mmCIF file of C-alpha atoms and ligand atoms in Angstrom:
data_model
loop_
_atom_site.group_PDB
_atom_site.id
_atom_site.type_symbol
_atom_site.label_atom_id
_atom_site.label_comp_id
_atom_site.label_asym_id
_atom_site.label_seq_id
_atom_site.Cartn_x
_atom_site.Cartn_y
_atom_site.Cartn_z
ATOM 1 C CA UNK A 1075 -63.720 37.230 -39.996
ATOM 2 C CA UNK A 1076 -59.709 37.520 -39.883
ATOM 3 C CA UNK A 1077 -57.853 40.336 -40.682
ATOM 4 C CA UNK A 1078 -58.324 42.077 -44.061
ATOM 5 C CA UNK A 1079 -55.167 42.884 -45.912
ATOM 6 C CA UNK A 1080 -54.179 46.292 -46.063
ATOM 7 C CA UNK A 1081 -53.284 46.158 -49.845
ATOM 8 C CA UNK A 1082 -56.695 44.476 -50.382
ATOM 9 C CA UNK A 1083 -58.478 47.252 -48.748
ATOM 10 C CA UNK A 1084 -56.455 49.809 -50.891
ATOM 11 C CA UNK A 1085 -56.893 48.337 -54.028
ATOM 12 C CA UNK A 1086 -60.684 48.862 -53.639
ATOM 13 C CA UNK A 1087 -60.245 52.096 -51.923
ATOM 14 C CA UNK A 1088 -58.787 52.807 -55.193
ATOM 15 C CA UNK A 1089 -60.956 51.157 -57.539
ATOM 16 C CA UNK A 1090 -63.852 52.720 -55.292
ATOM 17 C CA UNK A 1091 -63.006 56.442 -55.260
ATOM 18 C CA UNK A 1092 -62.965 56.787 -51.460
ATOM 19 C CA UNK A 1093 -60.991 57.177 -48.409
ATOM 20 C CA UNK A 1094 -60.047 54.644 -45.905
ATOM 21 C CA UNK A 1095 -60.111 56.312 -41.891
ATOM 22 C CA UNK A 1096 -57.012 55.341 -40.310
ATOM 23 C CA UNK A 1097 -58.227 55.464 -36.703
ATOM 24 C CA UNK A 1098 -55.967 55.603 -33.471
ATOM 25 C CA UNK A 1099 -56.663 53.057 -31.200
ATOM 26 C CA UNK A 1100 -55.609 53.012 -27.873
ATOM 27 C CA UNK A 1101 -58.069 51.723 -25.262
ATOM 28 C CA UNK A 1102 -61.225 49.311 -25.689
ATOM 29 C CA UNK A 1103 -63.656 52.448 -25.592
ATOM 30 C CA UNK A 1104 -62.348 53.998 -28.829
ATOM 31 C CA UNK A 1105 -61.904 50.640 -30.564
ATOM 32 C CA UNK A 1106 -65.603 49.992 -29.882
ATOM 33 C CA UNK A 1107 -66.778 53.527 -31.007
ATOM 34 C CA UNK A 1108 -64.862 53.195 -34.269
ATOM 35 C CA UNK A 1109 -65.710 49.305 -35.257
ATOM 36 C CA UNK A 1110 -69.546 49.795 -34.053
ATOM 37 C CA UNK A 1111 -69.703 53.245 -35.871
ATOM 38 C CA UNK A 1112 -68.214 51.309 -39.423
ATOM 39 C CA UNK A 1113 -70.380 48.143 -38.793
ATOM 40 C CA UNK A 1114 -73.392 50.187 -39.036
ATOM 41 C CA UNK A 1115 -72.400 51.933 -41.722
ATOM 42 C CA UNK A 1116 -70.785 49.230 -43.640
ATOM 43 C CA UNK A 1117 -67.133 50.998 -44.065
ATOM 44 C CA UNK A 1118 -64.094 48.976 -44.344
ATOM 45 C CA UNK A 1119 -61.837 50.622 -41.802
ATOM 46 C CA UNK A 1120 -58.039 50.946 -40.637
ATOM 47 C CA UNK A 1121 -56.995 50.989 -36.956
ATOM 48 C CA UNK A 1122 -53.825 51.957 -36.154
ATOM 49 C CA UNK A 1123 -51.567 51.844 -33.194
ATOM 50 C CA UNK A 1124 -49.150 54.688 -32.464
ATOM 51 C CA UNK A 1125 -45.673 53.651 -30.157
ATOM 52 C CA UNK A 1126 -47.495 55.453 -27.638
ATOM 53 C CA UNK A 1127 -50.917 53.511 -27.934
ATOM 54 C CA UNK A 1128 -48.591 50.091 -27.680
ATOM 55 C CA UNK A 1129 -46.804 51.576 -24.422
ATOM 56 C CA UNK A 1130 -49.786 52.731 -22.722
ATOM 57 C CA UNK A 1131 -51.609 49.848 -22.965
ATOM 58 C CA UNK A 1132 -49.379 46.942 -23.580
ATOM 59 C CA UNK A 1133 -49.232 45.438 -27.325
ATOM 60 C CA UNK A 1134 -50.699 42.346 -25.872
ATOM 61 C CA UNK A 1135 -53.776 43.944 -24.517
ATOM 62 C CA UNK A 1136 -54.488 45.811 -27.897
ATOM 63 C CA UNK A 1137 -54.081 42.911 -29.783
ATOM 64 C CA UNK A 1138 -56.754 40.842 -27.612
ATOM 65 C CA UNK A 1139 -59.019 43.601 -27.962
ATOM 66 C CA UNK A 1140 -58.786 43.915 -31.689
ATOM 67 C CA UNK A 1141 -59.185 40.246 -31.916
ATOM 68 C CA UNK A 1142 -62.551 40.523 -30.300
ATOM 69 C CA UNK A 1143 -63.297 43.622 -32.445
ATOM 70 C CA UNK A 1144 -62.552 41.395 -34.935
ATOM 71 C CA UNK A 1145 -64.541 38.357 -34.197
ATOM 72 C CA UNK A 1146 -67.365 40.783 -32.887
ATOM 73 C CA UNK A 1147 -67.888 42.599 -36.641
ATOM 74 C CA UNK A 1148 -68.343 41.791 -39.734
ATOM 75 C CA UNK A 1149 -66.585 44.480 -41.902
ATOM 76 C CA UNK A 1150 -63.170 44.247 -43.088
ATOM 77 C CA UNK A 1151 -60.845 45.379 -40.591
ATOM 78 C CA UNK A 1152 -56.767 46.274 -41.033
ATOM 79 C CA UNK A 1153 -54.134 46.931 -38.433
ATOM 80 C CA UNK A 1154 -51.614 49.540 -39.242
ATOM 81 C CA UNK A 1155 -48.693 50.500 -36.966
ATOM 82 C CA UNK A 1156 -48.524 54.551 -37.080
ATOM 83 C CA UNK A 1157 -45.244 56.843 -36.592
ATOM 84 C CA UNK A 1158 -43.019 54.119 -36.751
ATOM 85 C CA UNK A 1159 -39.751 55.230 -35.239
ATOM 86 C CA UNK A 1160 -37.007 52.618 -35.873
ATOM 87 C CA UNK A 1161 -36.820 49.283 -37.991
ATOM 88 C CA UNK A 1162 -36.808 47.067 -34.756
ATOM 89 C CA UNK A 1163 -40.574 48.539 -33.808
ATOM 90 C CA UNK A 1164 -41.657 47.710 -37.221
ATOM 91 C CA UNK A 1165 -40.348 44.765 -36.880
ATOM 92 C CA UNK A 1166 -42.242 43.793 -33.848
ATOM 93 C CA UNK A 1167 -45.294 44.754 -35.655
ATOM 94 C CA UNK A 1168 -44.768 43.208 -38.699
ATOM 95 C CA UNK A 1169 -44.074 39.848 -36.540
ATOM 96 C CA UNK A 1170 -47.373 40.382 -34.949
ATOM 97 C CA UNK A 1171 -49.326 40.295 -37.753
ATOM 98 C CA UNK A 1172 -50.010 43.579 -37.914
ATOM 99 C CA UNK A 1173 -51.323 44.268 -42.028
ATOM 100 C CA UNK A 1174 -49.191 47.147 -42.534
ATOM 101 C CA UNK A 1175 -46.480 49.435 -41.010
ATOM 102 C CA UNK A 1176 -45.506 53.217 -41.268
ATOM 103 C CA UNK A 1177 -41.934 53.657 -41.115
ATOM 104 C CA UNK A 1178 -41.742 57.173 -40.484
ATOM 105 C CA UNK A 1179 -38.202 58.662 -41.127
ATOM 106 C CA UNK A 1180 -39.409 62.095 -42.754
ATOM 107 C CA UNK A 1181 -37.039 63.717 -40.367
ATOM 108 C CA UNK A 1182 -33.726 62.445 -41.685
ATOM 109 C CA UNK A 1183 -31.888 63.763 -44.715
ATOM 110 C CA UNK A 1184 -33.417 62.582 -48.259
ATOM 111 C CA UNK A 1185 -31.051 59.059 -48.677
ATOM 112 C CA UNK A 1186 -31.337 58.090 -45.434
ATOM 113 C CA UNK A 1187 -34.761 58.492 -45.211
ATOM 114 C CA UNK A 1188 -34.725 55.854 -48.349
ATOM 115 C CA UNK A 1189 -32.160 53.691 -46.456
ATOM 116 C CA UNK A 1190 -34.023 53.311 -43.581
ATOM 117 C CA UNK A 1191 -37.797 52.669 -45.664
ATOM 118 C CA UNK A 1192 -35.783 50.088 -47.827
ATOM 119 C CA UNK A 1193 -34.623 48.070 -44.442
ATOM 120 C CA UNK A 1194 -38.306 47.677 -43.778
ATOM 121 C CA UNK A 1195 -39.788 47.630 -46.711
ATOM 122 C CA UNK A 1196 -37.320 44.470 -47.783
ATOM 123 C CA UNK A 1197 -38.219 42.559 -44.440
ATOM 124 C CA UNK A 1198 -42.373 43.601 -44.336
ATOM 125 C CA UNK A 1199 -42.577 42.206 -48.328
ATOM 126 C CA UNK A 1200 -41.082 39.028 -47.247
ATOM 127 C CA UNK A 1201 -43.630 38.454 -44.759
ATOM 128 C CA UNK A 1202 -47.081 39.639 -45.956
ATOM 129 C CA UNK A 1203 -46.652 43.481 -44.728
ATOM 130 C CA UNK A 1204 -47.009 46.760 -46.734
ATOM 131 C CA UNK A 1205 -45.180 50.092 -45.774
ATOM 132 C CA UNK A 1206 -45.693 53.353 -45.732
ATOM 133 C CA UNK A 1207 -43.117 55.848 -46.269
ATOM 134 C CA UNK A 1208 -43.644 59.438 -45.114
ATOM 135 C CA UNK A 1209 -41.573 62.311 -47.112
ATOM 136 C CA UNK A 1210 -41.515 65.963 -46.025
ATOM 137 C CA UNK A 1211 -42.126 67.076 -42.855
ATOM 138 C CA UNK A 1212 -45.485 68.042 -41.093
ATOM 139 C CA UNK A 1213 -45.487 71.145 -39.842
ATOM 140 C CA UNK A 1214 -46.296 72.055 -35.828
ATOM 141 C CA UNK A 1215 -46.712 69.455 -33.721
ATOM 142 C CA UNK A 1216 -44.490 66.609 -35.196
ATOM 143 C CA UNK A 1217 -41.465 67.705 -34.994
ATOM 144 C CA UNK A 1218 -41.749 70.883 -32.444
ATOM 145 C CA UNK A 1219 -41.386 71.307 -28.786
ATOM 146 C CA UNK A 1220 -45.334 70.372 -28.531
ATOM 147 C CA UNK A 1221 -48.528 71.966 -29.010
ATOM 148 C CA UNK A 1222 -48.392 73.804 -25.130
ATOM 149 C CA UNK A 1223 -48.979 77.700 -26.067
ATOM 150 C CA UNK A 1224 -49.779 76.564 -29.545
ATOM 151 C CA UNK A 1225 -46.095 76.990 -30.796
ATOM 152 C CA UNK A 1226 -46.209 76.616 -34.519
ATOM 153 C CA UNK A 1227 -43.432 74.789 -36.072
ATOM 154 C CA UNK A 1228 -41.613 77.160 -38.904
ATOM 155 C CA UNK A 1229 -39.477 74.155 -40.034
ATOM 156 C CA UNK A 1230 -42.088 72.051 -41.657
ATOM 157 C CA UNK A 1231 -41.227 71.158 -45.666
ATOM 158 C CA UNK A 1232 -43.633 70.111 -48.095
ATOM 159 C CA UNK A 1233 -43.658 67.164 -50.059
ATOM 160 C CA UNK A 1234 -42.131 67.691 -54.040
ATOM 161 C CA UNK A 1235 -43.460 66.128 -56.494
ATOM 162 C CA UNK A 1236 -39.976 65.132 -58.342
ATOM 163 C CA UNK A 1237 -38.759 63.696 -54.887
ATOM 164 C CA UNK A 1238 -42.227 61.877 -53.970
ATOM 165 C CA UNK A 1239 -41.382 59.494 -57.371
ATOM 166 C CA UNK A 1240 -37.381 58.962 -56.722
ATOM 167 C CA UNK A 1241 -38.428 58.715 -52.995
ATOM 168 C CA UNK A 1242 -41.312 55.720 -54.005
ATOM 169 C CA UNK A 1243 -39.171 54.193 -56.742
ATOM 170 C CA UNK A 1244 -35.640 53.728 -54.475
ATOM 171 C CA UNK A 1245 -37.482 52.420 -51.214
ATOM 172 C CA UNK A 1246 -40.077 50.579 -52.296
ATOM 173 C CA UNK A 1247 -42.559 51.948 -50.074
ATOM 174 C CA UNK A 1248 -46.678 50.946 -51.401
ATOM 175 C CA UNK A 1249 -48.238 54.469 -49.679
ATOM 176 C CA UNK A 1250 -46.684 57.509 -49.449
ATOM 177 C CA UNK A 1251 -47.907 60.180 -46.557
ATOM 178 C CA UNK A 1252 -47.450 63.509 -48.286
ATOM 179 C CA UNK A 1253 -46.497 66.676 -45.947
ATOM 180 C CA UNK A 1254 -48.936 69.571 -47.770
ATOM 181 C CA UNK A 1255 -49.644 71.850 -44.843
ATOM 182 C CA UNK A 1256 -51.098 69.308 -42.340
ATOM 183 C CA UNK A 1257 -50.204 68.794 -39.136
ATOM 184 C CA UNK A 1258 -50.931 66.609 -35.629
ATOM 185 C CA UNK A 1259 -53.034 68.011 -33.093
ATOM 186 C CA UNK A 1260 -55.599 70.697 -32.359
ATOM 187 C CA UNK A 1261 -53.776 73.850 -33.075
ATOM 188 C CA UNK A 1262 -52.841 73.054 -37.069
ATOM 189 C CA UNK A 1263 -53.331 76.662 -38.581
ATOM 190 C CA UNK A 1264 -52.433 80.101 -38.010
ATOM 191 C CA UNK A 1265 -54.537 82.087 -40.124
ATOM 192 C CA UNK A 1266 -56.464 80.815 -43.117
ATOM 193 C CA UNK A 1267 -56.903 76.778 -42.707
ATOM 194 C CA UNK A 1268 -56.091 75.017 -45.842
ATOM 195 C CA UNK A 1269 -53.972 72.240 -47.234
ATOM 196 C CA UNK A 1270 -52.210 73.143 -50.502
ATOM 197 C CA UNK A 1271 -53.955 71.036 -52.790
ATOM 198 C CA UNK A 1272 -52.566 71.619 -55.833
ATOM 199 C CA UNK A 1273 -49.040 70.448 -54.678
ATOM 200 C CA UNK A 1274 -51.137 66.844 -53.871
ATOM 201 C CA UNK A 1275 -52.221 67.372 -57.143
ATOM 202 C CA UNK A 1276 -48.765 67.701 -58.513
ATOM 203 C CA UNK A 1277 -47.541 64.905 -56.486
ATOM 204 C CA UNK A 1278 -50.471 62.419 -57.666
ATOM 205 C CA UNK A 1279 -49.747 63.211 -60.965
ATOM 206 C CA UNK A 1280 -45.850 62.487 -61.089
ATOM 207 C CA UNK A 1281 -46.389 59.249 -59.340
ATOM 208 C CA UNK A 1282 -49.046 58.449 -62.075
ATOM 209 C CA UNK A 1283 -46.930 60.175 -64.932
ATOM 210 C CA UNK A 1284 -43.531 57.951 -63.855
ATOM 211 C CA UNK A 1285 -45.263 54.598 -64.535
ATOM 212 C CA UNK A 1286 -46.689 54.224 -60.183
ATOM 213 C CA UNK A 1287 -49.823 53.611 -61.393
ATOM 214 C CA UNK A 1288 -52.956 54.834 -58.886
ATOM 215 C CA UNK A 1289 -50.678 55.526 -56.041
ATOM 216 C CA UNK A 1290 -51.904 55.536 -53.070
ATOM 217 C CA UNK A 1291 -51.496 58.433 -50.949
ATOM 218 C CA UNK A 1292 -51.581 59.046 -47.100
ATOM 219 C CA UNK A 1293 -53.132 62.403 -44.978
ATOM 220 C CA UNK A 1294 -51.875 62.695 -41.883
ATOM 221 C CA UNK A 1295 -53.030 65.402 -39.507
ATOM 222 C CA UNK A 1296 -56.506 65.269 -41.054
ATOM 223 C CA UNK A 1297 -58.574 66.229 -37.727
ATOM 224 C CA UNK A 1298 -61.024 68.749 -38.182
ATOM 225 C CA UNK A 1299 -61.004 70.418 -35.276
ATOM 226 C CA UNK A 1300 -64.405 70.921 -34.993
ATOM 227 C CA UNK A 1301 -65.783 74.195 -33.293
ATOM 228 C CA UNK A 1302 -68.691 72.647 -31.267
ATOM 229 C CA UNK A 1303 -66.542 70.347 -29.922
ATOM 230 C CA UNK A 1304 -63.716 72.711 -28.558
ATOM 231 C CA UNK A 1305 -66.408 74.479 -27.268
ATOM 232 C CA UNK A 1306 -68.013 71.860 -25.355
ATOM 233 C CA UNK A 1307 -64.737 71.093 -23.954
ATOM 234 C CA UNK A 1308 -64.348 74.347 -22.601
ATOM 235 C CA UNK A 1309 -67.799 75.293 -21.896
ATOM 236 C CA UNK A 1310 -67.308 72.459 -18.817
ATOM 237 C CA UNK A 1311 -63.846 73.523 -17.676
ATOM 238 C CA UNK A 1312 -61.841 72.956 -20.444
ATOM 239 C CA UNK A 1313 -58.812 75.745 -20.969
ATOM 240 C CA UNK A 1314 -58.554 74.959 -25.127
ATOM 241 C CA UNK A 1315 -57.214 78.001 -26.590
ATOM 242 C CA UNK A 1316 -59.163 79.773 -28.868
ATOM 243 C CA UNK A 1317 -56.733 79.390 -31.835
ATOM 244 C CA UNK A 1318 -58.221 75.718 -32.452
ATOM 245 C CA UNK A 1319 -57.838 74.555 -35.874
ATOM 246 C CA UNK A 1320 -58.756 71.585 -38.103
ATOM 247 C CA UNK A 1321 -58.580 71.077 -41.698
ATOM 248 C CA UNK A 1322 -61.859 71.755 -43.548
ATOM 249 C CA UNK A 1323 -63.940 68.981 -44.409
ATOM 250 C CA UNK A 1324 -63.973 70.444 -47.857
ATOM 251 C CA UNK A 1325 -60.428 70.259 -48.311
ATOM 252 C CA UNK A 1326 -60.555 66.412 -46.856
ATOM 253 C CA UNK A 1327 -63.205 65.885 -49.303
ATOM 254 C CA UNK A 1328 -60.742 67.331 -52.533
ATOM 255 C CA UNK A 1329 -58.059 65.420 -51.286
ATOM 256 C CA UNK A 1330 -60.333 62.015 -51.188
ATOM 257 C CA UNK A 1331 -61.133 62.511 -54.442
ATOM 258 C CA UNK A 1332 -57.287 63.472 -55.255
ATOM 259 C CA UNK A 1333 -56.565 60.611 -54.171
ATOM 260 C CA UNK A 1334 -55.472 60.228 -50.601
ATOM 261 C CA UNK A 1335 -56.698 56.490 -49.795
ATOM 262 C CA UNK A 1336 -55.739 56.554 -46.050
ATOM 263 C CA UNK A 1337 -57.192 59.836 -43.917
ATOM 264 C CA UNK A 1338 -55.538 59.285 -40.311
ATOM 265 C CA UNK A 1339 -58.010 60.900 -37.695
ATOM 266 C CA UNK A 1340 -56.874 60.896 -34.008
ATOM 267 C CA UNK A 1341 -57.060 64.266 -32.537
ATOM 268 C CA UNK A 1342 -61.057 64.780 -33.059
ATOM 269 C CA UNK A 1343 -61.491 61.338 -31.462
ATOM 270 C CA UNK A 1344 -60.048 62.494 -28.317
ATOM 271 C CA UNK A 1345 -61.844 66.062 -28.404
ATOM 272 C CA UNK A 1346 -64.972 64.160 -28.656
ATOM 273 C CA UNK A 1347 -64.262 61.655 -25.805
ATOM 274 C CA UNK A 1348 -62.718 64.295 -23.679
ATOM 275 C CA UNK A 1349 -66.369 66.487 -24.178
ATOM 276 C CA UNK A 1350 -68.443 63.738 -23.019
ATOM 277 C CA UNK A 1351 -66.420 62.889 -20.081
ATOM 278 C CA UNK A 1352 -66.319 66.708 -18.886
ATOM 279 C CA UNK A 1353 -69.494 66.980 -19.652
ATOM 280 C CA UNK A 1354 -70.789 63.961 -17.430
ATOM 281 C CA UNK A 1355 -68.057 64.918 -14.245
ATOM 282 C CA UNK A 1356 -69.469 68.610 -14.854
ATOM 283 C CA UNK A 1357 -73.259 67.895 -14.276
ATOM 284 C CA UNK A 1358 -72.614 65.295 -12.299
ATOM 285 C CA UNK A 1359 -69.739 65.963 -9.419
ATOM 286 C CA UNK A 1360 -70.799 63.453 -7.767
ATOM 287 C CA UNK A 1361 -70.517 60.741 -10.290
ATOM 288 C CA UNK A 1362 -67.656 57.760 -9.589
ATOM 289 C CA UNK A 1363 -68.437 55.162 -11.407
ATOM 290 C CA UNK A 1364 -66.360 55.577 -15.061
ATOM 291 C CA UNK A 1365 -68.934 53.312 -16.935
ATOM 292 C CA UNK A 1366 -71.304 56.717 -16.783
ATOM 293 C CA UNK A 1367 -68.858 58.521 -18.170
ATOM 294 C CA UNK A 1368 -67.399 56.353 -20.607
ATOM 295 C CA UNK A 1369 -70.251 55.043 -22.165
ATOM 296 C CA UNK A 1370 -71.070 58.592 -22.944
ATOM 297 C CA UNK A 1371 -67.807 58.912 -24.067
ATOM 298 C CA UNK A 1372 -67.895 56.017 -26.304
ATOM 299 C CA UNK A 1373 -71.139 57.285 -28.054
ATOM 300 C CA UNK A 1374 -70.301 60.344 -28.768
ATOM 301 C CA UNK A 1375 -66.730 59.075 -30.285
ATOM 302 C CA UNK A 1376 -69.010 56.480 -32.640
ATOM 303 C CA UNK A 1377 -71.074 59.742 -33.566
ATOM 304 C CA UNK A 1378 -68.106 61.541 -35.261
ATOM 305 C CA UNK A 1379 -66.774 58.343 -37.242
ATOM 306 C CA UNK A 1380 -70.404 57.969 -38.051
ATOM 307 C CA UNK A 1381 -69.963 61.314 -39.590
ATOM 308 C CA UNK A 1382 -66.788 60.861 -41.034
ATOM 309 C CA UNK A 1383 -67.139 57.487 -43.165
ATOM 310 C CA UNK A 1384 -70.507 58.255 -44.246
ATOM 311 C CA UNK A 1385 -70.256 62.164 -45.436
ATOM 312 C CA UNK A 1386 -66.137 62.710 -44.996
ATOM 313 C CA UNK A 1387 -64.428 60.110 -46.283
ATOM 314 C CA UNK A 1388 -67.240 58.572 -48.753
ATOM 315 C CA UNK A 1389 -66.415 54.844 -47.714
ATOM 316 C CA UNK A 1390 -69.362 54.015 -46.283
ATOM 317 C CA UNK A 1391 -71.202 51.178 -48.045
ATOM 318 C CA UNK A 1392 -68.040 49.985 -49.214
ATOM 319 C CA UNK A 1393 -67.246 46.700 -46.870
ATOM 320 C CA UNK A 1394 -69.023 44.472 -48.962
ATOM 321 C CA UNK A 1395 -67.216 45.704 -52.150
HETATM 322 O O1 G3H B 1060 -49.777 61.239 -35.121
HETATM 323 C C1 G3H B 1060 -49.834 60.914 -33.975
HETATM 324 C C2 G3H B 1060 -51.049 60.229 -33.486
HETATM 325 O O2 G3H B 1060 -52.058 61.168 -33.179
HETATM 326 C C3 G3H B 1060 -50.703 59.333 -32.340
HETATM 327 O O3 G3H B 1060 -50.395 60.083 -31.231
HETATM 328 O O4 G3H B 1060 -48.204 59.203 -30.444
HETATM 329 O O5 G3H B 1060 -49.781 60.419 -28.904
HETATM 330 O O6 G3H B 1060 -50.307 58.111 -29.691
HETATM 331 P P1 G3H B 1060 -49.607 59.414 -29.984
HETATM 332 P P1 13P B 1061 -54.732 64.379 -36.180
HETATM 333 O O1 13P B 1061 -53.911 64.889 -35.058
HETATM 334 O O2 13P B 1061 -55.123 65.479 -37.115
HETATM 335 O O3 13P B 1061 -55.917 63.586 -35.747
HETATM 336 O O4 13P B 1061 -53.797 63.383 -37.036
HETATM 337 C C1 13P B 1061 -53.625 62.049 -36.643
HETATM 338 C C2 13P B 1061 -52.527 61.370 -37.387
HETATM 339 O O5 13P B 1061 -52.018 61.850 -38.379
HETATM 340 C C3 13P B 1061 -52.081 60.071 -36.873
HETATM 341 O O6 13P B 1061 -50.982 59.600 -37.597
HETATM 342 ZN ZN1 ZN B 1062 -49.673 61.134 -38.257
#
């Protein structure tokens, strides 16, 4: 099967009344957790490739693999760059053949975030690519000095509603990733976790209200964090702090059904894959041969996106739509 397109896999998304998972990719052991864990549940799924992803493991190298993924499964698979940082990577991506790119300029002022979405957004339309736009800014990790001592960004700034439609309308971007509390990483909350989910109300409702239609809309920074597995972590030498946070999988599942089509999940990935491996060198010192702790590794990561299409995200069941 080739590559589904991501506007294909959106419409029914849509149509469906459930989420996509956006999954980071970045070595063969995580692309085989995610693609086994949505074959067997029949999900349609994203995987997508952060600049760091294509520098650590060479954009030739993930593409091979996903080929194989691809030729390996049967469910409909998209490629999505993530965190785009300038209109030359996006081009690259878009030349590729990657489905769809993020071109993320949330950090610049209001018009020249729009400038810089339109210069992609006019090349990825001519050539078979959708865009996604990001306005607002994330707050903590993104754009802070890091997650090291858990410093919590103060300059984050929501998404408004009013500036999500002139924003969609003047670049032309087809998803929007909203900024509504979330944030990268493993340290997301101080305090009480939750998204504010009646601004993504708000925001769903001017797109819809200004003529957008069913617009889709992106979560970013929708790890849950989840207990057991910082735990795990730290029960076999891990030094997590103990101000882990996720967003509630109650809050992922209002903002499903308020219409976020694409959920990106890359931090609980790595928390699972980092318990199995600590778990494996911790029981077993005298273990050298990565296979026995990567295949662990690997299972455990296609547990959690088990978990995640099928009671999450709601899109399991949905490949053969
Ligand atoms: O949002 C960022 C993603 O988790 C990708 O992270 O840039 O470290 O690959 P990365
Ligand atoms: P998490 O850090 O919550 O997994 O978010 C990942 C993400 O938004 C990738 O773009
Ligand atoms: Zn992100």
């Amino acid at each position: 099967m080739p590559l589904t397109h991501t506007k294909e896999l959106f419409a029914k998304a849509l149509k469906g009344k459930y989420a996509l998972g956006a999954f980071n990719v970045n070595n063969m052991e995580l692309l085989q957790a995610i693609v086994e864990a949505c074959e067997e549940e029949k999900a349609p799924v994203m995987l997508q490739i952060s600049k760091g992803a294509r520098q650590y493991a060479h954009p030739v190298y993930l593409k091979k693999l996903i080929e194989a993924a691809v030729s390996l499964s049967n469910i409909p698979i998209a490629v999505h760059l993530d965190h785009g940082d300038s209109f030359e990577l996006c081009k690259e991506c878009i030349d590729e053949g990657f489905t769809s790119v993020m071109i993320d300029a949330s950090h610049e002022p209001f018009e020249k975030n729009i400038e810089i979405c339109k210069k992609v957004v006019d090349y990825a339309h001519k050539h078979n690519c959708v865009v996604e736009g990001e306005l607002g800014m994330l707050v903590g990790a993104q754009h802070d000095d890091g997650e090291e001592g858990g410093g919590y960004s103060k300059g984050g700034c929501y998404t408004h509603p009013d500036e999500a439609v002139q924003f969609v309308k003047a670049s032309g971007v087809d998803s929007l990733a909203v900024a509504i509390g979330n944030s990268h990483g493993a340290y997301k909350f101080k305090g009480e976790q939750h998204l504010d989910l009646e601004r993504l109300k708000a925001i769903k409702k001017a797109l819809m209200d200004a003529g957008l239609g069913d617009y889709p809309l992106v979560l970013h920074g929708a790890s849950s964090v989840p207990k057991d597995l910082a735990a795990e972590i730290n029960k076999y030498g891990g030094k997590l702090g103990e101000d882990t946070a996720g967003v509630p999988e109650a809050d992922i599942e209002i903002a499903r059904r308020t219409g976020c089509t694409k959920v990106n999940i890359d931090t609980d990935l790595r928390l699972a894959m980092t318990a199995a491996i600590r778990k494996v060198m911790f029981e077993n010192p005298k273990e050298f041969d990565p296979r026995k702790y990567l295949a662990p590794a690997r299972t455990k990561v296609k547990e959690l996106v088990r978990h995640k299409v099928k009671n999450v995200l709601c899109c399991a069941g949905h490949a053969f739509d």
